[in-house]
mmCIF file of C-alpha atoms in Angstrom:
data_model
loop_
_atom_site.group_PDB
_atom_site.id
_atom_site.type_symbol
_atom_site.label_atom_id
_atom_site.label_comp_id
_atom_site.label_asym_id
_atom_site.label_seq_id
_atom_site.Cartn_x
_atom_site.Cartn_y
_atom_site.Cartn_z
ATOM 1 C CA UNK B 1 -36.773 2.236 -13.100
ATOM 2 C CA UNK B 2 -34.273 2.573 -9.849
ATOM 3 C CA UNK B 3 -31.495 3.977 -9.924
ATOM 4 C CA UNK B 4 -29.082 1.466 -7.803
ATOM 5 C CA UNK B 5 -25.782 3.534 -8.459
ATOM 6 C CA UNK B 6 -25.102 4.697 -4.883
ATOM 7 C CA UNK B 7 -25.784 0.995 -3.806
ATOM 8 C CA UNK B 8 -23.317 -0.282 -6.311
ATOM 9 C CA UNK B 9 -20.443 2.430 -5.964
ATOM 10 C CA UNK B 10 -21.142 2.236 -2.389
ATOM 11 C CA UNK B 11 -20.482 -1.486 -1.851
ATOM 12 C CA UNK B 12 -17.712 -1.291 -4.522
ATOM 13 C CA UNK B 13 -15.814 1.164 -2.153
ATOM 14 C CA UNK B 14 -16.595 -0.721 1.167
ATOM 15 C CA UNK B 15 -15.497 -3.977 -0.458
ATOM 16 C CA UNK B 16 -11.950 -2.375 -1.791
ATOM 17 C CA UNK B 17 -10.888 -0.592 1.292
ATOM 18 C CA UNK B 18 -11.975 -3.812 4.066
ATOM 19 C CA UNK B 19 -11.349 -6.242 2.253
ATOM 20 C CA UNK B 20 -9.296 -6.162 -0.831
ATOM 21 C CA UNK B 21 -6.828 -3.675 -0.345
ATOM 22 C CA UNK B 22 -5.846 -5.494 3.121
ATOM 23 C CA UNK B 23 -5.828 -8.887 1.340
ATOM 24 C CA UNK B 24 -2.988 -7.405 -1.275
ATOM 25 C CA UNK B 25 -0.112 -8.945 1.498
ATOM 26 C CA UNK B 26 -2.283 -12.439 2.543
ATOM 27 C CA UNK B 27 0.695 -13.591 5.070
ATOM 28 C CA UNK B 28 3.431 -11.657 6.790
ATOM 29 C CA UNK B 29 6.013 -12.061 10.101
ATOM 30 C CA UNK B 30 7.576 -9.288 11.544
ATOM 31 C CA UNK B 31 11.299 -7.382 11.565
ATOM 32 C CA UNK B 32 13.673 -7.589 14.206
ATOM 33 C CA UNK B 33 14.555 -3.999 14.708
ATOM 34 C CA UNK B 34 16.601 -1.907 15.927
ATOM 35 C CA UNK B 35 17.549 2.190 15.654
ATOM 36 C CA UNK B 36 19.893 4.718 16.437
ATOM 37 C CA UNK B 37 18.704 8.310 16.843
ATOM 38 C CA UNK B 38 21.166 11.028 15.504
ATOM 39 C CA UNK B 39 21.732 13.901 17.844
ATOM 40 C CA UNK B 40 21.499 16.481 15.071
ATOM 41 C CA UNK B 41 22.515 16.931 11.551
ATOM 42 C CA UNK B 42 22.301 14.146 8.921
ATOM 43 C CA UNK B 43 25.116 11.863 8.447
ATOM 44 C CA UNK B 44 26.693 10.131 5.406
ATOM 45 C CA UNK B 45 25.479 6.594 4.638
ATOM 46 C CA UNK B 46 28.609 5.352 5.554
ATOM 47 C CA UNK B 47 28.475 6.919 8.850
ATOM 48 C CA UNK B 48 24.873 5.720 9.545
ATOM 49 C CA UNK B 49 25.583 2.163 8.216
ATOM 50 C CA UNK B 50 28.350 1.731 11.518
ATOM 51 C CA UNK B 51 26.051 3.329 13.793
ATOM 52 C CA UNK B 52 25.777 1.579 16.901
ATOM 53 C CA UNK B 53 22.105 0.130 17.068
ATOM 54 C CA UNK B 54 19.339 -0.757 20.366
ATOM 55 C CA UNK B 55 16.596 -2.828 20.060
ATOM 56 C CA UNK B 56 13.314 -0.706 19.435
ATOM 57 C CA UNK B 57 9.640 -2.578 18.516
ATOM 58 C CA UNK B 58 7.092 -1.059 16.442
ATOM 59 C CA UNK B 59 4.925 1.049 18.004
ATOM 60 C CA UNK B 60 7.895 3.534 19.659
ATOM 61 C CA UNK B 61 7.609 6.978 18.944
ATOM 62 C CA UNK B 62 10.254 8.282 17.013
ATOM 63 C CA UNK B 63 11.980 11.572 15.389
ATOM 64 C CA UNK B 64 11.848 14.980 16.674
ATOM 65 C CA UNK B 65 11.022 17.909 13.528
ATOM 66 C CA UNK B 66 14.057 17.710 11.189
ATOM 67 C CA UNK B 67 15.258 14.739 12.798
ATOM 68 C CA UNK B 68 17.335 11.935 11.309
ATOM 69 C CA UNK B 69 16.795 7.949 12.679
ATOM 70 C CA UNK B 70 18.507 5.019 11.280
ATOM 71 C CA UNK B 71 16.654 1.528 11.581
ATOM 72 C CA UNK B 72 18.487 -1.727 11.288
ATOM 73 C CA UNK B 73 16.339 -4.457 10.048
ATOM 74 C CA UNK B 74 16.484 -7.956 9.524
ATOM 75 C CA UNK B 75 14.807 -10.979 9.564
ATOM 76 C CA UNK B 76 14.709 -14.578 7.695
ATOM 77 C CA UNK B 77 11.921 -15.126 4.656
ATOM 78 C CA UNK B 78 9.588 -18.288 5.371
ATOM 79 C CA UNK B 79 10.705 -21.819 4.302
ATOM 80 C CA UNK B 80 6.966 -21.904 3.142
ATOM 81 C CA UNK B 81 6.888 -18.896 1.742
ATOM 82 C CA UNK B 82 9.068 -20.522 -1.744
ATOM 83 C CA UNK B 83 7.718 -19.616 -4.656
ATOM 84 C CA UNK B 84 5.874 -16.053 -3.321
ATOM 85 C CA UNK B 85 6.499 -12.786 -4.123
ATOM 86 C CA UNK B 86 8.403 -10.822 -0.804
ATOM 87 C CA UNK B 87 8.094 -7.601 0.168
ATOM 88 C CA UNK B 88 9.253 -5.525 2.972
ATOM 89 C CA UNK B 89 6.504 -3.321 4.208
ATOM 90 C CA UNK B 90 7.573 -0.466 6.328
ATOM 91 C CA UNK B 91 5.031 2.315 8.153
ATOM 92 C CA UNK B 92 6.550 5.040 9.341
ATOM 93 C CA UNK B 93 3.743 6.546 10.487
ATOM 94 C CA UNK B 94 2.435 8.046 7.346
ATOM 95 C CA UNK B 95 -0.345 9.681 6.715
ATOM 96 C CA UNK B 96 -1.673 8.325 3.557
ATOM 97 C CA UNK B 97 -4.383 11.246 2.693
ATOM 98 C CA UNK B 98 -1.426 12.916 1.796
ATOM 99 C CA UNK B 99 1.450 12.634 -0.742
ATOM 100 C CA UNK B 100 4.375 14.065 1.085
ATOM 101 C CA UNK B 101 5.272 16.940 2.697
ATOM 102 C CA UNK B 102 5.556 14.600 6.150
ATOM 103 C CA UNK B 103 8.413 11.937 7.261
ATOM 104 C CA UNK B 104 10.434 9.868 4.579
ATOM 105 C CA UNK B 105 13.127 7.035 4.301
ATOM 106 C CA UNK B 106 15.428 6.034 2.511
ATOM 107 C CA UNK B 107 16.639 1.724 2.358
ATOM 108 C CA UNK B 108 20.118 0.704 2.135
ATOM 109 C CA UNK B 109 21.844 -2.736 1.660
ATOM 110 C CA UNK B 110 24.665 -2.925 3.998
ATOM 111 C CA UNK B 111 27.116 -2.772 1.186
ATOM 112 C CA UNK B 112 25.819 1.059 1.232
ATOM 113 C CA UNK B 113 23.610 0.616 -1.864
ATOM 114 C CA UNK B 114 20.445 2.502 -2.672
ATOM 115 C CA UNK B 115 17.580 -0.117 -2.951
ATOM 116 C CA UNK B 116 14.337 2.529 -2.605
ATOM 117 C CA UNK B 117 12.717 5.642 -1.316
ATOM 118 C CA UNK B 118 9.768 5.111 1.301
ATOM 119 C CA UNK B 119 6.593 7.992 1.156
ATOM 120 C CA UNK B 120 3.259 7.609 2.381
ATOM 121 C CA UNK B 121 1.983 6.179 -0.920
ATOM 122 C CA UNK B 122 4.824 3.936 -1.365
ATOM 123 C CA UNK B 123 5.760 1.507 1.594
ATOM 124 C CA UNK B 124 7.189 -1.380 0.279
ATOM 125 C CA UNK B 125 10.304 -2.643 -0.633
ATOM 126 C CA UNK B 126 11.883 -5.508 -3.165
ATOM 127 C CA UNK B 127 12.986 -8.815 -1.378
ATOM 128 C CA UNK B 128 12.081 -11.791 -3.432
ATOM 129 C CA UNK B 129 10.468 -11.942 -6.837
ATOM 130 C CA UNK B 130 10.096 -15.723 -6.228
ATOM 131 C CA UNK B 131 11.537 -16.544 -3.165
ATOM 132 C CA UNK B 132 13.463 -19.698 -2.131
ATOM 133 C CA UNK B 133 12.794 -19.839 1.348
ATOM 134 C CA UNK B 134 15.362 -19.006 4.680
ATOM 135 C CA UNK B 135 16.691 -15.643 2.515
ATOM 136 C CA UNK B 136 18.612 -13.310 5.086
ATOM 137 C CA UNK B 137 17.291 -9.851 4.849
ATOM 138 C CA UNK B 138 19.556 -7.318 6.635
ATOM 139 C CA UNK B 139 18.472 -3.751 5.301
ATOM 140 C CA UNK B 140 19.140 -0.211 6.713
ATOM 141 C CA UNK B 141 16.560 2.667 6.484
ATOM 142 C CA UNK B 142 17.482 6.377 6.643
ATOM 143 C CA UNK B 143 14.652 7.959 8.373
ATOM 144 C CA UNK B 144 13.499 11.884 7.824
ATOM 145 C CA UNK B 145 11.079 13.251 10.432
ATOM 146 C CA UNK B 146 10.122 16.321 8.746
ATOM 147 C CA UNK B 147 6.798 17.906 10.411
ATOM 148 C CA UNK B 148 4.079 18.601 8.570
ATOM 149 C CA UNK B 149 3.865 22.597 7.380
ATOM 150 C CA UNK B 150 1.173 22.426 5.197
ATOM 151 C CA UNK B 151 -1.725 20.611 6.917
ATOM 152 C CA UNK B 152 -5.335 20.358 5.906
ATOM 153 C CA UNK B 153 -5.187 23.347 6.985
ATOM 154 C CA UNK B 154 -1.971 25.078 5.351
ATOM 155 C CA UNK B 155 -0.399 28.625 6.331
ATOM 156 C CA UNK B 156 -1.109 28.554 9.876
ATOM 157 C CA UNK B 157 1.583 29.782 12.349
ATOM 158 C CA UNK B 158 3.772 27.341 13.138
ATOM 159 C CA UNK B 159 7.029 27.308 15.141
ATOM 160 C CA UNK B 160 8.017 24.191 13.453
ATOM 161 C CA UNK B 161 9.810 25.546 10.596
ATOM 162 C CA UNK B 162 13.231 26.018 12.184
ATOM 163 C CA UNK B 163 14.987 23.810 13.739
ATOM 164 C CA UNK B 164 15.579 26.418 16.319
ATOM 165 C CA UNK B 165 12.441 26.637 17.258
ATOM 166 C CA UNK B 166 10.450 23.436 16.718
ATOM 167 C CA UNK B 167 9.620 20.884 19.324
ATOM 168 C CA UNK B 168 11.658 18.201 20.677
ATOM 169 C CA UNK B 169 8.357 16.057 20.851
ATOM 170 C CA UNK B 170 8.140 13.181 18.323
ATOM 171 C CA UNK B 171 6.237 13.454 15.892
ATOM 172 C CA UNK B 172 5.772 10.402 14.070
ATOM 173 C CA UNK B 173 5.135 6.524 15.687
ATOM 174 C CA UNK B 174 5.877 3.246 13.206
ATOM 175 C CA UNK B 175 2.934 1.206 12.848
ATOM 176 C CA UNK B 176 4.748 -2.095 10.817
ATOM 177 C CA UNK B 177 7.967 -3.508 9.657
ATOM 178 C CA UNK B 178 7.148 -6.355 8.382
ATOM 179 C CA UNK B 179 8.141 -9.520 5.857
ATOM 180 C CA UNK B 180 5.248 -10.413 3.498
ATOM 181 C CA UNK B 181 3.603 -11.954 0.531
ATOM 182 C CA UNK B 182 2.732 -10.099 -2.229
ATOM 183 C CA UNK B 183 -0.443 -11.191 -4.211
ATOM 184 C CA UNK B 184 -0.266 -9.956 -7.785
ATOM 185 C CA UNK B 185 -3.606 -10.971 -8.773
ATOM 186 C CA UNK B 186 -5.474 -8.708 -5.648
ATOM 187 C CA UNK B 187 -3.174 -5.985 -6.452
ATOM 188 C CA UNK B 188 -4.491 -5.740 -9.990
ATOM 189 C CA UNK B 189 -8.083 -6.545 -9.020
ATOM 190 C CA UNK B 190 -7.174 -3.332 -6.495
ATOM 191 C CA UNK B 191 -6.412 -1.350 -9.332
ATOM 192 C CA UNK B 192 -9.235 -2.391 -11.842
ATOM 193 C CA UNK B 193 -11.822 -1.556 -9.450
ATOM 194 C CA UNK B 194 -9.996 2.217 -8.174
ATOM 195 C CA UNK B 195 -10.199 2.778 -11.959
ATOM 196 C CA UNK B 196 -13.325 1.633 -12.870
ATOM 197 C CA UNK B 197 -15.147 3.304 -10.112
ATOM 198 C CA UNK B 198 -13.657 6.614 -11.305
ATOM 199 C CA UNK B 199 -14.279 6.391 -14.939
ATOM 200 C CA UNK B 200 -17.939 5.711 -14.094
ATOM 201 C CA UNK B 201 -17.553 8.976 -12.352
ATOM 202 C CA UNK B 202 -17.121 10.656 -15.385
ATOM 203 C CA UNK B 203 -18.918 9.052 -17.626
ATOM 204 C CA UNK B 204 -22.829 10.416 -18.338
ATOM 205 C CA UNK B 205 -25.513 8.336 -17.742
ATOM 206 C CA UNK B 206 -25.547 5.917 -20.787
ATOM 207 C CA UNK B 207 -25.016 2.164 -21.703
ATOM 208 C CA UNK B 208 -21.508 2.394 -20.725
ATOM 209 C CA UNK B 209 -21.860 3.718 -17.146
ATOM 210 C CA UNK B 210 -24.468 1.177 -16.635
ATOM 211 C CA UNK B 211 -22.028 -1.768 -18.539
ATOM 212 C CA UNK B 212 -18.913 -0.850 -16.394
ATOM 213 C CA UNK B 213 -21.700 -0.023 -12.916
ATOM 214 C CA UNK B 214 -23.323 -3.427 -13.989
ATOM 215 C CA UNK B 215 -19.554 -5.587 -14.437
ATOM 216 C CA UNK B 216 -18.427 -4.532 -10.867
ATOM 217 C CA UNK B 217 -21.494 -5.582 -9.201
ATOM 218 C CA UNK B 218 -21.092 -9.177 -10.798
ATOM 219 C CA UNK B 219 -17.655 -9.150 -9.888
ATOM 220 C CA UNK B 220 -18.371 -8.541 -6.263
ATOM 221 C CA UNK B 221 -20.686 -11.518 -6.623
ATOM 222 C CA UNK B 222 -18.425 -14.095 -7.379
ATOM 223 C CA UNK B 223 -15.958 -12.693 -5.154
ATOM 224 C CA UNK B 224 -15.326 -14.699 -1.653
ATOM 225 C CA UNK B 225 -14.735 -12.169 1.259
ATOM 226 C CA UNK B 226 -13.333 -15.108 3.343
ATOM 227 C CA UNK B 227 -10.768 -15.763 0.810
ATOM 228 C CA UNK B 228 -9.867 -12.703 -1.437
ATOM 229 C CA UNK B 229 -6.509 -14.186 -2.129
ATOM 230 C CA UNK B 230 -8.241 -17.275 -4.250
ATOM 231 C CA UNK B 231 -11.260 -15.618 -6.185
ATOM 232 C CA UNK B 232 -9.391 -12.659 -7.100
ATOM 233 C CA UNK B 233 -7.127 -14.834 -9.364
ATOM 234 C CA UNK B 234 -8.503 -15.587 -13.098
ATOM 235 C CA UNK B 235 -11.049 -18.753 -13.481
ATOM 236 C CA UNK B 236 -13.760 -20.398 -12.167
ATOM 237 C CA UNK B 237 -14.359 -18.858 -8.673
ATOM 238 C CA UNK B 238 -16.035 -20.669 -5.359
ATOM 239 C CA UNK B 239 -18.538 -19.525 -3.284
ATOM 240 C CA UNK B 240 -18.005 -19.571 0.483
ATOM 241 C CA UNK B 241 -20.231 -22.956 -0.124
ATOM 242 C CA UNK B 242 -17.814 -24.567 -2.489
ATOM 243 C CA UNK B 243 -19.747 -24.520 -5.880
ATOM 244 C CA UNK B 244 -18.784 -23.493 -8.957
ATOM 245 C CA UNK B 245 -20.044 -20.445 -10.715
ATOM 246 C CA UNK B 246 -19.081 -20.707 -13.664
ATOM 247 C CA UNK B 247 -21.380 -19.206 -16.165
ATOM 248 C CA UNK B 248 -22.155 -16.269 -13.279
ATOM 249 C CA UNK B 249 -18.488 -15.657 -13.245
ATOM 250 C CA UNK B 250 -17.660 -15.861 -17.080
ATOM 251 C CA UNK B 251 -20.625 -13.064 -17.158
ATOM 252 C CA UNK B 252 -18.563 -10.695 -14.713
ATOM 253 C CA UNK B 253 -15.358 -11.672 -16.684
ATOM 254 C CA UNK B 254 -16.813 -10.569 -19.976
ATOM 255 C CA UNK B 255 -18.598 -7.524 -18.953
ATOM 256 C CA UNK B 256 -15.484 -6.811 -17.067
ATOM 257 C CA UNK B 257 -13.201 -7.124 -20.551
ATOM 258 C CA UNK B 258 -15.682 -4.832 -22.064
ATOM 259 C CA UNK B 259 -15.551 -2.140 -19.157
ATOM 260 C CA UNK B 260 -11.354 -2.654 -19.629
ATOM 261 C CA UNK B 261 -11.541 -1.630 -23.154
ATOM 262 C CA UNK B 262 -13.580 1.358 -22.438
ATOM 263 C CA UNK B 263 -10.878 2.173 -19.899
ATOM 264 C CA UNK B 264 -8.270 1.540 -22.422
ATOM 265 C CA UNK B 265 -9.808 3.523 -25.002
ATOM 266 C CA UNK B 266 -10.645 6.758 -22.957
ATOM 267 C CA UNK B 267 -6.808 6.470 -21.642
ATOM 268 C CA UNK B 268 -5.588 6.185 -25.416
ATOM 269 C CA UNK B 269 -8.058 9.171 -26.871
ATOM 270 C CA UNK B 270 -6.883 11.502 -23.864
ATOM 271 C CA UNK B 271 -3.290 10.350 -24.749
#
């Protein structure tokens, strides 16, 4: 009998990273924004929320090593948009292979109140749970360009670690700043597969490997690629040529219930 793991796990990843985790915010419309560069040390909030501010775009290099920036956004949520989940989603410039240890921000409301920290693994920020439509957003973000000491490969030489010595060069260029809608239901589909896939990895070859290998290859089946957003949600999903699968897709929902309480149960016994 072949073994068709390396196929599965293989498409599972390709489909998650092109395709699903990019579908998680289906619609979005970008900041107006603008920054102030501090000449040196960090100032109080109050000080950096009447900062004078110049227009800046994405894509702008920004922050010297121990550097402080201050970013004035704002913008106006979609009249169509009523009804959605919004987010702010803001790119410093991370680097998402790691954790920290790089730049960092911290988001204001212009009353001086904390809303949120920003790190590589955590970019977004609270706007709407169900929006109205025409919402003002005016936020401030407290910017840290810290350089990265501890590479892939940590402990080399580096002048960077005092500010007396490190470069003026910046180190760090934003990639987005932008308004958009949340999908719940591709978020969690996100996370079901991330999990899945890694419990399989630890699992020995048995009937539950193959049930859980077995549930995410039907789910990719009934899944459209041309419209994530729709087929991720629970129920009957369409094909790209409009026809119901239902008994297909009650399959992959049943098998994937099964592979959930595996999940569930190996989280609980290792609880």
């Amino acid at each position: 009998m072949h073994d068709d793991t390396s196929l599965t796990t293989g498409r599972v990843k390709r489909v998650l990273q092109e395709r699903v985790l990019p579908a998680i915010y289906s619609q979005s419309v970008p900041l107006k924004v603008s920054w102030h560069e501090l000449p040196g040390e960090p100032v109080t909030p109050r000080e950096g929320l009447a900062l004078e501010f110049s227009p800046t775009q994405v894509g702008t290099p920004w922050g010297a090593a121990w550097g402080t920036t201050w970013f004035h956004l704002q913008g106006t949520v979609p009249a169509s948009w009523a009804g959605c989940r919004v987010e702010a989603v803001i790119d410093l410039g991370f680097d998402v292979n790691m954790t920290g240890f790089q730049c960092e921000g911290l988001v204001y409301r212009p009353d001086g109140i904390t809303i949120k920290a920003l790190n590589p693994r955590n970019q977004w920020v609270p706007i709407a749970e169900s929006a109205a439509g025409d919402e003002v957003v005016d936020l401030y973000l407290e910017a840290a360009s810290n350089p990265v000491l501890l590479d892939h490969h940590p402990f080399l030489p580096t002048e960077q670690g005092d500010i007396l010595t490190s470069s003026s060069r910046k180190l760090y260029t934003t990639r987005r700043m932008d308004l958009a809608v949340f999908e719940p239901a591709v978020h969690d589909l996100a996370l079901d597969l991330e999990v899945l896939l890694d419990l399989q990895e630890q699992l020995p070859q048995g009937p539950r490997k193959m049930q859980i290998l077995q549930a995410l290859d039907n789910a990719l089946d009934v899944l459209d690629l041309q419209d994530i957003t729709a087929t991720a949600r629970p129920g009957p999903r369409r094909t790209r040529r409009g026809a119901i699968r239902t008994r297909r897709a009650q399959r992959a929902r049943d098998l994937g219930d099964r592979a959930l309480a595996y999940r569930l149960r190996v989280v609980v016994a290792a609880a």
